[in-house]
CSV table of C-alpha atoms and ligand atoms in Angstrom, one decimal:
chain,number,residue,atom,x,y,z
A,7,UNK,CA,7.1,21.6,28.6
A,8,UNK,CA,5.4,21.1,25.5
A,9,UNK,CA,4.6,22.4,22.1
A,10,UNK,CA,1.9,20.4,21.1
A,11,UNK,CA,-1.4,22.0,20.5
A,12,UNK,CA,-4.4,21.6,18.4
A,13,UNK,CA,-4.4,18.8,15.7
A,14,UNK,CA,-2.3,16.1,15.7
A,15,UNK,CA,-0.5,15.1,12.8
A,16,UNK,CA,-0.3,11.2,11.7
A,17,UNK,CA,2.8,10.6,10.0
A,18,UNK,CA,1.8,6.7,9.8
A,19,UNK,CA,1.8,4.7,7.3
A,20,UNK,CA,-2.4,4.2,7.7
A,21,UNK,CA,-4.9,4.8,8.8
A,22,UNK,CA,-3.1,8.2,7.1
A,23,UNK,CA,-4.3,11.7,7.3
A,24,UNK,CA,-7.9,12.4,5.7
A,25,UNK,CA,-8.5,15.8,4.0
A,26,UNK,CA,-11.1,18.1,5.7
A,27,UNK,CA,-12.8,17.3,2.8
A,28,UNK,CA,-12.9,13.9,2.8
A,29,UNK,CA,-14.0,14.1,6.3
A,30,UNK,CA,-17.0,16.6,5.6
A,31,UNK,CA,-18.6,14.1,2.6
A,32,UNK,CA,-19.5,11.8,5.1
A,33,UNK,CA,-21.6,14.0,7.6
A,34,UNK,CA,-24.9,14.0,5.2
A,35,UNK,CA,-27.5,11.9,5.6
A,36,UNK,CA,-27.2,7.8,3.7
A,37,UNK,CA,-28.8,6.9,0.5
A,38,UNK,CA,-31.6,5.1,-0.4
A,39,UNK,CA,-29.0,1.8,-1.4
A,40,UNK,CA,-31.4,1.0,-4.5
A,41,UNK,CA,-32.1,4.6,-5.3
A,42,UNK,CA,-30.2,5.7,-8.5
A,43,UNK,CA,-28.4,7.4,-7.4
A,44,UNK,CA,-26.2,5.3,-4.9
A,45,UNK,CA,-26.0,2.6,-8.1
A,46,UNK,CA,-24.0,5.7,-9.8
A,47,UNK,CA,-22.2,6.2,-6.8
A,48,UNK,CA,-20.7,2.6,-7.3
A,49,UNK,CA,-20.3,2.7,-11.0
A,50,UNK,CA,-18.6,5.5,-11.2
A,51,UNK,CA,-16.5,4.3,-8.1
A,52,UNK,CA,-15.9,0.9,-9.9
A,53,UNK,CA,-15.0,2.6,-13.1
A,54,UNK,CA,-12.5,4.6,-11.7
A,55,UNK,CA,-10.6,1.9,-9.8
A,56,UNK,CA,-10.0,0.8,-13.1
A,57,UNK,CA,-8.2,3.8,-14.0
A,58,UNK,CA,-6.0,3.6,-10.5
A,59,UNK,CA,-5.0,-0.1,-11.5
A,60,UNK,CA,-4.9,0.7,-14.8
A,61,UNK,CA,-6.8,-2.4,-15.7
A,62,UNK,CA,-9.5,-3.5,-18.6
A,63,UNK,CA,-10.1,-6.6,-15.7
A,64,UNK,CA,-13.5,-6.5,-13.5
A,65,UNK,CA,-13.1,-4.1,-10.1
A,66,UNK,CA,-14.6,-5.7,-7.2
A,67,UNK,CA,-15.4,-3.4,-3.7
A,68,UNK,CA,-15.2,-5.1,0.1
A,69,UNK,CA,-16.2,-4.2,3.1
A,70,UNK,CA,-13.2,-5.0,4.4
A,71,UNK,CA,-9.5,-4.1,5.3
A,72,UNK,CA,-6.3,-5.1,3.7
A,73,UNK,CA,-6.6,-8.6,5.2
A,74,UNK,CA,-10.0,-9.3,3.8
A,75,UNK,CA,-9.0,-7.9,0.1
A,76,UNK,CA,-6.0,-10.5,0.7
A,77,UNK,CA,-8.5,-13.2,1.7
A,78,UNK,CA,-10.8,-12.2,-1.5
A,79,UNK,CA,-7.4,-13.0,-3.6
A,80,UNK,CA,-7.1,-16.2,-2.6
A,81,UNK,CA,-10.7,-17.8,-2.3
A,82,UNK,CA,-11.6,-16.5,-5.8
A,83,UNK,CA,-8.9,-18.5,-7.8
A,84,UNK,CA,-7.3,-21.0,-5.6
A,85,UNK,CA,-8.1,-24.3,-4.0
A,86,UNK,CA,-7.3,-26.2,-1.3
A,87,UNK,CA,-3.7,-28.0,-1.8
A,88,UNK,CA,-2.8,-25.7,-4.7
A,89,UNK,CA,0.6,-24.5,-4.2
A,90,UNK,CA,1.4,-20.2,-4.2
A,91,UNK,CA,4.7,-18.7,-4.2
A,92,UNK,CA,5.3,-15.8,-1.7
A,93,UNK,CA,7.9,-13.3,-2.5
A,94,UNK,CA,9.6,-11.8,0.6
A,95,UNK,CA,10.8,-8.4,0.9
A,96,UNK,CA,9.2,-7.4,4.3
A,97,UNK,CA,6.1,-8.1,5.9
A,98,UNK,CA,3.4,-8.4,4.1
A,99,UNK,CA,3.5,-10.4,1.1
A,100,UNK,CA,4.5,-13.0,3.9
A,101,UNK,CA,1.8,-11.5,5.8
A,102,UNK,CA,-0.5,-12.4,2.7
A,103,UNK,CA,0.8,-15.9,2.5
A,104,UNK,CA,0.3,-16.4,6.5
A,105,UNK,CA,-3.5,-15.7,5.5
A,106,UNK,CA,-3.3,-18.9,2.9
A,107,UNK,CA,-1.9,-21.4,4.7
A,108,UNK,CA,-4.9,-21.7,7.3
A,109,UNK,CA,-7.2,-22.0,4.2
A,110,UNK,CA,-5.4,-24.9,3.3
A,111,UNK,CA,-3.1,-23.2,0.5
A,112,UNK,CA,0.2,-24.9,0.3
A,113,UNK,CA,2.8,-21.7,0.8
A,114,UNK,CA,6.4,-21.4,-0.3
A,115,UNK,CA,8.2,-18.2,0.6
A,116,UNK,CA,10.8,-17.4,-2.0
A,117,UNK,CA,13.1,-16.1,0.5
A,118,UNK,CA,14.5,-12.6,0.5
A,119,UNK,CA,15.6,-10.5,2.7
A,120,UNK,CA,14.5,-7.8,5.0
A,121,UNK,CA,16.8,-4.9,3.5
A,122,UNK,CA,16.4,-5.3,0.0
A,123,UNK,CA,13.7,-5.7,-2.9
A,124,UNK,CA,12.8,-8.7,-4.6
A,125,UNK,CA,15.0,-10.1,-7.2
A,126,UNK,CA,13.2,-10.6,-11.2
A,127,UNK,CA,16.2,-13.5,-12.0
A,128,UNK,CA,15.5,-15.0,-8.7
A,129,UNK,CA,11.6,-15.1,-9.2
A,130,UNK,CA,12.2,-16.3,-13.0
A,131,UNK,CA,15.0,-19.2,-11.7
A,132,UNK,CA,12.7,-20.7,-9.1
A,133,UNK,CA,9.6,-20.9,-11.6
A,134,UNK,CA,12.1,-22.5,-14.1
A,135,UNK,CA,12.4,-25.2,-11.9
A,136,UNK,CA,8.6,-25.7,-12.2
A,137,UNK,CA,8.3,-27.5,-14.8
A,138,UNK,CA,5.4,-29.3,-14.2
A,139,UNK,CA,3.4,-25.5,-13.1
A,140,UNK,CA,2.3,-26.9,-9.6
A,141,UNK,CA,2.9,-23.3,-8.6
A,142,UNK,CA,-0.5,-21.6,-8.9
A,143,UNK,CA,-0.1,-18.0,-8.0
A,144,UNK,CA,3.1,-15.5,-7.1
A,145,UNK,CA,2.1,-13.3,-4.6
A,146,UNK,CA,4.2,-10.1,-4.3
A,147,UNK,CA,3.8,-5.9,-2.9
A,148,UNK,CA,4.4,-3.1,-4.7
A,149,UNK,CA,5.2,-1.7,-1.6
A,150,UNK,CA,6.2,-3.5,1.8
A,151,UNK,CA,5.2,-0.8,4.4
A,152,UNK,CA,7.3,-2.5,7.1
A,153,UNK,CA,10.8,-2.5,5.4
A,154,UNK,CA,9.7,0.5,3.3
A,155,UNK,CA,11.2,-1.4,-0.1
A,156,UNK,CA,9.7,-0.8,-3.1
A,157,UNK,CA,9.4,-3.7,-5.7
A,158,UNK,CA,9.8,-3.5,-9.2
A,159,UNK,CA,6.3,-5.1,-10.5
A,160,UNK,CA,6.8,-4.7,-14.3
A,161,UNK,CA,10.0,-6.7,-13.6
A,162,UNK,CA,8.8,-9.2,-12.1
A,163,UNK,CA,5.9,-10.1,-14.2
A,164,UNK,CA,8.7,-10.0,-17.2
A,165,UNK,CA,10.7,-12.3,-14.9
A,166,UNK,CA,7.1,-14.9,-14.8
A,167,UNK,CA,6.8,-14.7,-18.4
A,168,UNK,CA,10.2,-15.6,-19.6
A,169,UNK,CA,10.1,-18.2,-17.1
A,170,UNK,CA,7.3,-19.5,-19.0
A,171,UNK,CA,5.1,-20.1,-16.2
A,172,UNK,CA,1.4,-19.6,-16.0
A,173,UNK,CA,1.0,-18.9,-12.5
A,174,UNK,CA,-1.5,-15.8,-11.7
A,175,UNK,CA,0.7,-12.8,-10.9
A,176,UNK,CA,-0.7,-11.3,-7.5
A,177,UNK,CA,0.2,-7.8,-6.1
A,178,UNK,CA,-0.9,-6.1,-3.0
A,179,UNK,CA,-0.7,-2.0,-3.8
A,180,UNK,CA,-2.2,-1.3,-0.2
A,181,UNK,CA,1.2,1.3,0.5
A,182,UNK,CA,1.4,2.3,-3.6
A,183,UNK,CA,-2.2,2.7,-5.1
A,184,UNK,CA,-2.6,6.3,-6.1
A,185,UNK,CA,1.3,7.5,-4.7
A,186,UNK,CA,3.2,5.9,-7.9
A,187,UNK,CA,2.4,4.4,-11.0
A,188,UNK,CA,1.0,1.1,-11.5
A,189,UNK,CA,0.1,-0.9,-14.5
A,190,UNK,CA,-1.8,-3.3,-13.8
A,191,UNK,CA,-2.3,-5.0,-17.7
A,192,UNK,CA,1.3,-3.4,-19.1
A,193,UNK,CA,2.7,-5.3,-16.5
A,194,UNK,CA,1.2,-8.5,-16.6
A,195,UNK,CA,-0.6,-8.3,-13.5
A,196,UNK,CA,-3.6,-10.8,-13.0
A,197,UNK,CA,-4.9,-9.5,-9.9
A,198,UNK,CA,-4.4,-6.6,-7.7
A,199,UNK,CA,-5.7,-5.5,-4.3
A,200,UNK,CA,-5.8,-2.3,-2.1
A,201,UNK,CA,-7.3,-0.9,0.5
A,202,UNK,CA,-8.9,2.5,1.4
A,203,UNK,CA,-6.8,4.2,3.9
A,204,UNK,CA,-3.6,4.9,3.3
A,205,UNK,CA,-2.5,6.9,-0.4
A,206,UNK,CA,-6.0,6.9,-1.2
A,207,UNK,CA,-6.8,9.1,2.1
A,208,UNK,CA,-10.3,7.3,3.1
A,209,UNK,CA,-11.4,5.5,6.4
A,210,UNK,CA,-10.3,2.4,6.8
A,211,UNK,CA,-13.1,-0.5,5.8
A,212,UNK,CA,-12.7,-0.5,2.0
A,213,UNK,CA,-10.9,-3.0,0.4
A,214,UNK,CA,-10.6,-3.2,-3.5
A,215,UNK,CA,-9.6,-6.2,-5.6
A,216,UNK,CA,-9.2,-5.9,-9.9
A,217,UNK,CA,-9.2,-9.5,-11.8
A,218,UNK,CA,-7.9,-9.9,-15.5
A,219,UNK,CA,-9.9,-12.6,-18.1
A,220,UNK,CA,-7.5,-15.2,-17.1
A,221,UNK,CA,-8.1,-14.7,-13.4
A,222,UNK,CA,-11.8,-14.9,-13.8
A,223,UNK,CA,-11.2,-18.1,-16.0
A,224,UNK,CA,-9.4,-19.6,-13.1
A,225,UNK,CA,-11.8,-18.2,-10.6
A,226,UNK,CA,-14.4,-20.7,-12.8
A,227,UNK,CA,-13.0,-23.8,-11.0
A,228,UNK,CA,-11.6,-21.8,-7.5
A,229,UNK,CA,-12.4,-24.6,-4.6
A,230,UNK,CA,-12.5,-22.2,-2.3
A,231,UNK,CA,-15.5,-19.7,-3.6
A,232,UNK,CA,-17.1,-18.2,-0.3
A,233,UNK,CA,-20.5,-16.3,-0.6
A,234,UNK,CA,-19.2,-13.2,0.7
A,235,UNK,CA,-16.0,-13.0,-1.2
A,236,UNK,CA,-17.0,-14.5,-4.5
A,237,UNK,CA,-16.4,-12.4,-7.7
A,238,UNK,CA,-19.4,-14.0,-9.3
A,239,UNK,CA,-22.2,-13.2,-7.5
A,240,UNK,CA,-21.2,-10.0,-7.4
A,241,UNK,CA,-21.3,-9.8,-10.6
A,242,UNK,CA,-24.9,-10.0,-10.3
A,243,UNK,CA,-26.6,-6.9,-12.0
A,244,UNK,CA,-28.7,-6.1,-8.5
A,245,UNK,CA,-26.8,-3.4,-7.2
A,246,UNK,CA,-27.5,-5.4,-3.7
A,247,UNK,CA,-24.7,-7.6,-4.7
A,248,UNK,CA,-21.8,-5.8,-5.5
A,249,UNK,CA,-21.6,-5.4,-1.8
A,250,UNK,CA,-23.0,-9.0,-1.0
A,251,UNK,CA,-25.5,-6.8,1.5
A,252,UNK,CA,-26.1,-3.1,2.2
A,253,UNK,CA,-23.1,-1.0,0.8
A,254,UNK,CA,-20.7,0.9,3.6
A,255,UNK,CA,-22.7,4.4,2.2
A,256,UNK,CA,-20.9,6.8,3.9
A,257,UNK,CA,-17.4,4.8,3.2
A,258,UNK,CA,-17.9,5.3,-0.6
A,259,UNK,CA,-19.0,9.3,-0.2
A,260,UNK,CA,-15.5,9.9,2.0
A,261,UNK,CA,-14.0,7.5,-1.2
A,262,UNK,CA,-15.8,10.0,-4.2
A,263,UNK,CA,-14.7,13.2,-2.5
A,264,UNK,CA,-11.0,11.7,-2.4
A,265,UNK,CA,-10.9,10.4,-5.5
A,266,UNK,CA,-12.1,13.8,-7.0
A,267,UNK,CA,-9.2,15.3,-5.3
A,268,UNK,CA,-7.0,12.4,-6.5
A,269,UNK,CA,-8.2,12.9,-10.5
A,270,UNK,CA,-8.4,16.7,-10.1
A,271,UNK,CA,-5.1,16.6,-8.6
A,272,UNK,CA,-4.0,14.7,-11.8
A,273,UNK,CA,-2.2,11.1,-10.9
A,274,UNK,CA,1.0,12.2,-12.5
A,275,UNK,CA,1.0,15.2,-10.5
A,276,UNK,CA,0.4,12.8,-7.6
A,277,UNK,CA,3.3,10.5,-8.3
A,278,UNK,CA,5.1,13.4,-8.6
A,279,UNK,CA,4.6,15.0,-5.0
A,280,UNK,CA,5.2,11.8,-3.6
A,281,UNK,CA,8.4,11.4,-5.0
A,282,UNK,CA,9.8,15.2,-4.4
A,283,UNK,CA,8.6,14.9,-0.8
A,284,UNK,CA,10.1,11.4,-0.4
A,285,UNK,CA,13.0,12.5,-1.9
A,286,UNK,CA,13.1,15.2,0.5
A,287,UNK,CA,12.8,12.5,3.3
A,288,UNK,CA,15.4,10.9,2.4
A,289,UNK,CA,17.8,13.6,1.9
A,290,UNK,CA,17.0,14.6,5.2
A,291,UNK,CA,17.7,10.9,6.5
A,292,UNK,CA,21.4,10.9,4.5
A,293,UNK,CA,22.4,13.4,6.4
A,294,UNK,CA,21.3,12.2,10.0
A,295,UNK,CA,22.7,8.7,9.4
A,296,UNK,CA,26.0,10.3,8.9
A,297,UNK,CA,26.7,10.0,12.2
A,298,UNK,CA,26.3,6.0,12.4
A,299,UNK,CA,23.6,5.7,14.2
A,300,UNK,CA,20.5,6.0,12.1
A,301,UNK,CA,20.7,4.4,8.9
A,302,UNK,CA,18.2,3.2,6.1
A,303,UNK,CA,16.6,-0.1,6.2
A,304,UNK,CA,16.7,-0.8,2.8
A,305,UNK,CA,20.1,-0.7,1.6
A,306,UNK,CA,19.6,0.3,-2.4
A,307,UNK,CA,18.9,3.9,-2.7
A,308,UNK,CA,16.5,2.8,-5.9
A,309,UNK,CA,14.5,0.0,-4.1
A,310,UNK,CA,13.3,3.2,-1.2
A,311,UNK,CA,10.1,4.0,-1.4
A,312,UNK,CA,8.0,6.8,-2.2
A,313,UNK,CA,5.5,6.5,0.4
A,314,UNK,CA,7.1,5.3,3.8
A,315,UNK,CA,10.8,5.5,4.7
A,316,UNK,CA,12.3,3.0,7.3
A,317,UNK,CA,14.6,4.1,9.5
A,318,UNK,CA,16.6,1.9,11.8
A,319,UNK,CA,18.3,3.5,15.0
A,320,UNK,CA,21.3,0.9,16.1
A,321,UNK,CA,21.3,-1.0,19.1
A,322,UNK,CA,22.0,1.3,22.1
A,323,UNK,CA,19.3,3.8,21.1
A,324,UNK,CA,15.5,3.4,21.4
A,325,UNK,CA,13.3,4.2,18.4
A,326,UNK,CA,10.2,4.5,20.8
A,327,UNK,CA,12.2,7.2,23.2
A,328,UNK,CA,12.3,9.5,19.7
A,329,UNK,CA,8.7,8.4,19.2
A,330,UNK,CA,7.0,8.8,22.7
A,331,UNK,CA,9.5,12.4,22.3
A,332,UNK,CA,7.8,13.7,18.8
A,333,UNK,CA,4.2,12.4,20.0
A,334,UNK,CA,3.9,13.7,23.5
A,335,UNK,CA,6.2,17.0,23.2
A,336,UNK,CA,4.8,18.0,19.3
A,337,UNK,CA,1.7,16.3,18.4
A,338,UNK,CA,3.4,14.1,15.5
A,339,UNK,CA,3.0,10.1,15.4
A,340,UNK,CA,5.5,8.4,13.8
A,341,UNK,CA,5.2,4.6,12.6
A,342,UNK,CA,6.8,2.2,14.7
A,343,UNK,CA,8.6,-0.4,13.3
A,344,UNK,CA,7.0,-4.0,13.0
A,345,UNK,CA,8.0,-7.3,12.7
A,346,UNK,CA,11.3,-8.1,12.7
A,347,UNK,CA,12.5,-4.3,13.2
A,348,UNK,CA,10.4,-4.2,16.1
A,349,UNK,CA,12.6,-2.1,18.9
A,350,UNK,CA,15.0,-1.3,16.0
A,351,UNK,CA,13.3,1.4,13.6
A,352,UNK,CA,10.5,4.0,13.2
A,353,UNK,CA,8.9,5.2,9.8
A,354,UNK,CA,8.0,8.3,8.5
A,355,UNK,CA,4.8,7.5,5.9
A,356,UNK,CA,4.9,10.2,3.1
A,357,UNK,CA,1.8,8.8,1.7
A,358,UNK,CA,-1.6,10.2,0.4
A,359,UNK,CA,-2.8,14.0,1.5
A,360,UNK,CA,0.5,15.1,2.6
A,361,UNK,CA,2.5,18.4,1.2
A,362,UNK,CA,5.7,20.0,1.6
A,363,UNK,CA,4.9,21.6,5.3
A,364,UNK,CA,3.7,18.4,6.8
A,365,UNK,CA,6.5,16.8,5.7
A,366,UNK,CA,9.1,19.6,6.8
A,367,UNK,CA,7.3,20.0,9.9
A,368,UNK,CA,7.4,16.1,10.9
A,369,UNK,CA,11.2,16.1,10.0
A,370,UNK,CA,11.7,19.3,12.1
A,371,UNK,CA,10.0,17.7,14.9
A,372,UNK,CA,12.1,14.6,14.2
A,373,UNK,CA,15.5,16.5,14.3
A,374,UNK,CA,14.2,18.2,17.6
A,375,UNK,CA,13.7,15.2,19.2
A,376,UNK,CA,17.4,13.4,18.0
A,377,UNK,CA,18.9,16.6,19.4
A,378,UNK,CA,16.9,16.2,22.5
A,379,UNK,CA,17.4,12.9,23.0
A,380,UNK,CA,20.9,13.5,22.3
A,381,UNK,CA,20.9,10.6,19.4
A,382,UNK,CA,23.7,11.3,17.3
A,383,UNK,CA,23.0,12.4,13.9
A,384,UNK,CA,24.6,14.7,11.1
A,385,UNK,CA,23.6,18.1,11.4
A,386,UNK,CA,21.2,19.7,9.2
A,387,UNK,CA,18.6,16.7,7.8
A,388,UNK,CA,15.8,19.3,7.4
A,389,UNK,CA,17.7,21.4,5.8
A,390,UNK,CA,19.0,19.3,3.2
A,391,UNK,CA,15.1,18.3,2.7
A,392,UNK,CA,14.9,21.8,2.0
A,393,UNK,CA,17.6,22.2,-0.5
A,394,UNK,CA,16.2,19.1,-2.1
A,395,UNK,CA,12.6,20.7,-2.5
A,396,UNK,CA,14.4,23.9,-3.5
A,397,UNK,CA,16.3,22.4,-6.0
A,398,UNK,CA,13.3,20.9,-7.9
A,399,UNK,CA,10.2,22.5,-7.1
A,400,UNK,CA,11.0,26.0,-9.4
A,401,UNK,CA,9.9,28.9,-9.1
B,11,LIG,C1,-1.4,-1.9,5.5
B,11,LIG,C2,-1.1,-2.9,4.5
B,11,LIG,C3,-1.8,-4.1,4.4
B,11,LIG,C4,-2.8,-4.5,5.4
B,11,LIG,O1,-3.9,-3.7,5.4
B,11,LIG,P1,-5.0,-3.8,6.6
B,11,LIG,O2,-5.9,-2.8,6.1
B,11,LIG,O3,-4.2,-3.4,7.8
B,11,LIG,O4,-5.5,-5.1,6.7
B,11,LIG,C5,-1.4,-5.0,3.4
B,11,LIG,N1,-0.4,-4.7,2.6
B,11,LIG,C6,0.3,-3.6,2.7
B,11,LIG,C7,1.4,-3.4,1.7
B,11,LIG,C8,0.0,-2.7,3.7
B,11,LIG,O5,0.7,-1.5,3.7
């Protein structure tokens, strides 16, 4: 027996559910790509990713994924031998760094730890003992999507500055653009990169990257400048060059229409939602963990994350049983967990064009498939998630 039936719903952290809206804006015919009007579709684009990184730095667009924004980070303003400094809290900033070291980057993880965010006065010791700043760049997330921590940015670049290092301050907001505030010059961030498909509710294939004045002045004397990457030429006034080649058209319409319903949405009201429903998740969570099986990854109640919540399952139990359960039996796809918690957690994403039903819904289905599955748990998860909605969203 099933009740599955119709759409299904992607609770993934990305490629994450698009709005029927976003989906319509791309089934028109392509633009001219020198007509005027597809130069306004990119200037308007580029103007407001400055608003989403909050930046008076240059935005750059890619045809490209997380991995190839990451890649534009790196060949723009480094060069071969320099030294970066990876902070770990997860997967992906080490992720990031993996994607150095093959271009002849010299990579030093500032170890952390799976369960827990990264630490300011650990970050500010290490650069300390820099004395001579052979440390070129710190690379961080404002979000790790795999552990589901959430980093405190302004923190850290506080923790860079009284260190009195000059190292470029690098953060990946792939899991945070959008879902919870970011600041990227009030913070003393010198470059920032995202992508197009998770809280920003596009396809997958755009790839964004913002670069301060002192970025750029590095960028002058990068070693490792590659045509298709390279900030400069597309700084080039032909529109034919912000894309280095024809520009992904029907990418950027699904992009407008989702940023409209970003800014009409308001991004306060945004950060907003996403923390009421991830606070429902996790209230929902708190009470299914009471029975010592399920249990947070990350340990610190304020280093959770608005947009994903990790969820480990002990030993004995099998996080893809409760998967394959909620997938084949009610139409919703949980993350799985990767890397390290490979076998040992799932995720719920709570990111980008979600609301309070998909959200109750996917912990419904969630609960029904513990209580199938007989996985102990604490009774009543979704209805705490309820109370916790109640209790803040007024009438
Ligand atoms: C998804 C993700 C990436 C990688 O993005 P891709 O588009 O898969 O290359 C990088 N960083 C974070 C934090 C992510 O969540």
């Amino acid at each position: 027996m099933v009740v599955r039936a119709g759409r299904e719903f992607l609770a993934i952290p990305g490629p994450t559910t698009m709005p029927d809206a976003v989906l319509q804006a791309m089934h028109r015919p392509s633009l001219d790509i020198y007509s005027d009007a597809m130069v306004q579709l990119t200037d308007r684009i580029l103007r407001d990713l400055t608003r989403l990184f909050r930046t008076a730095g240059r935005p750059y667009i890619y045809i490209a994924n997380g991995h190839g924004a990451w890649e534009a980070t790196l060949s723009n303003t480094l060069s071969r031998g320099d030294r970066i400094l990876v902070l770990e809290s997860g997967r992906f900033a080490t992720g990031w760094g993996d994607a150095a070291a093959p271009m002849g980057i010299e990579v030093e993880v500032l170890k952390g730890d799976l369960r827990r965010a990264v630490r300011p006065e650990e970050v500010e010791a290490r650069l300390r003992q820099d004395s001579g700043n052979t440390i070129k760049a710190v690379l961080v997330v404002q979000i790790d999507t795999a552990s589901g921590v959430v980093n405190d940015i302004a923190a850290i670049g506080q923790a860079i500055r009284a260190a009195g290092h000059d190292a470029l301050f690098m953060v990946d907001t792939v899991a945070s653009l959008g879902c919870m505030p970011f600041d990227m010059d009030a913070w003393g961030v010198d470059v920032a990169m995202s992508g197009s498909q998770k809280g920003l509710m596009t396809p997958p294939g755009l790839a964004f990257v913002a670069a301060n004045d002192r970025a750029r002045a590095v960028h002058g004397h990068a070693g490792l400048r590659t045509p298709y990457w390279d900030w400069t030429l597309r700084e080039g006034s032909e529109h034919y060059r912000k894309y280095s080649g024809t520009a992904p058209v029907h990418l950027l319409f699904a992009l407008r229409q989702a940023l409209d319903l970003l800014f009409a949405e308001g991004l306060e009201a945004s950060f907003t939602r996403h923390r009421l429903l991830a606070q429902a998740v996790r209230s929902a969570v708190a009470v299914w963990a009471e029975a010592g099986v399920l249990d947070f990854n990350i340990r610190n109640p304020a280093e959770r994350s608005d947009t994903v919540t990790t969820i480990r399952l002990d030993g004995d139990h099998d996080p893809g049983a409760l998967q394959a359960y909620c997938n084949e039996k009610c139409g919703v796809v949980l993350g799985t967990g990767i890397g390290d918690l490979a076998g040992k957690a799932f995720r719920i994403a709570h990111m980008g064009h979600i609301n309070a039903p998909m959200i109750l819904g996917t912990l419904g289905v969630v609960e029904m498939g513990l209580r199938a599955l007989r996985i102990p748990h604490g009774d009543g998860g979704t209805e705490a998630a309820i109370r916790s909605l109640a209790d803040q969203v007024r009438a």
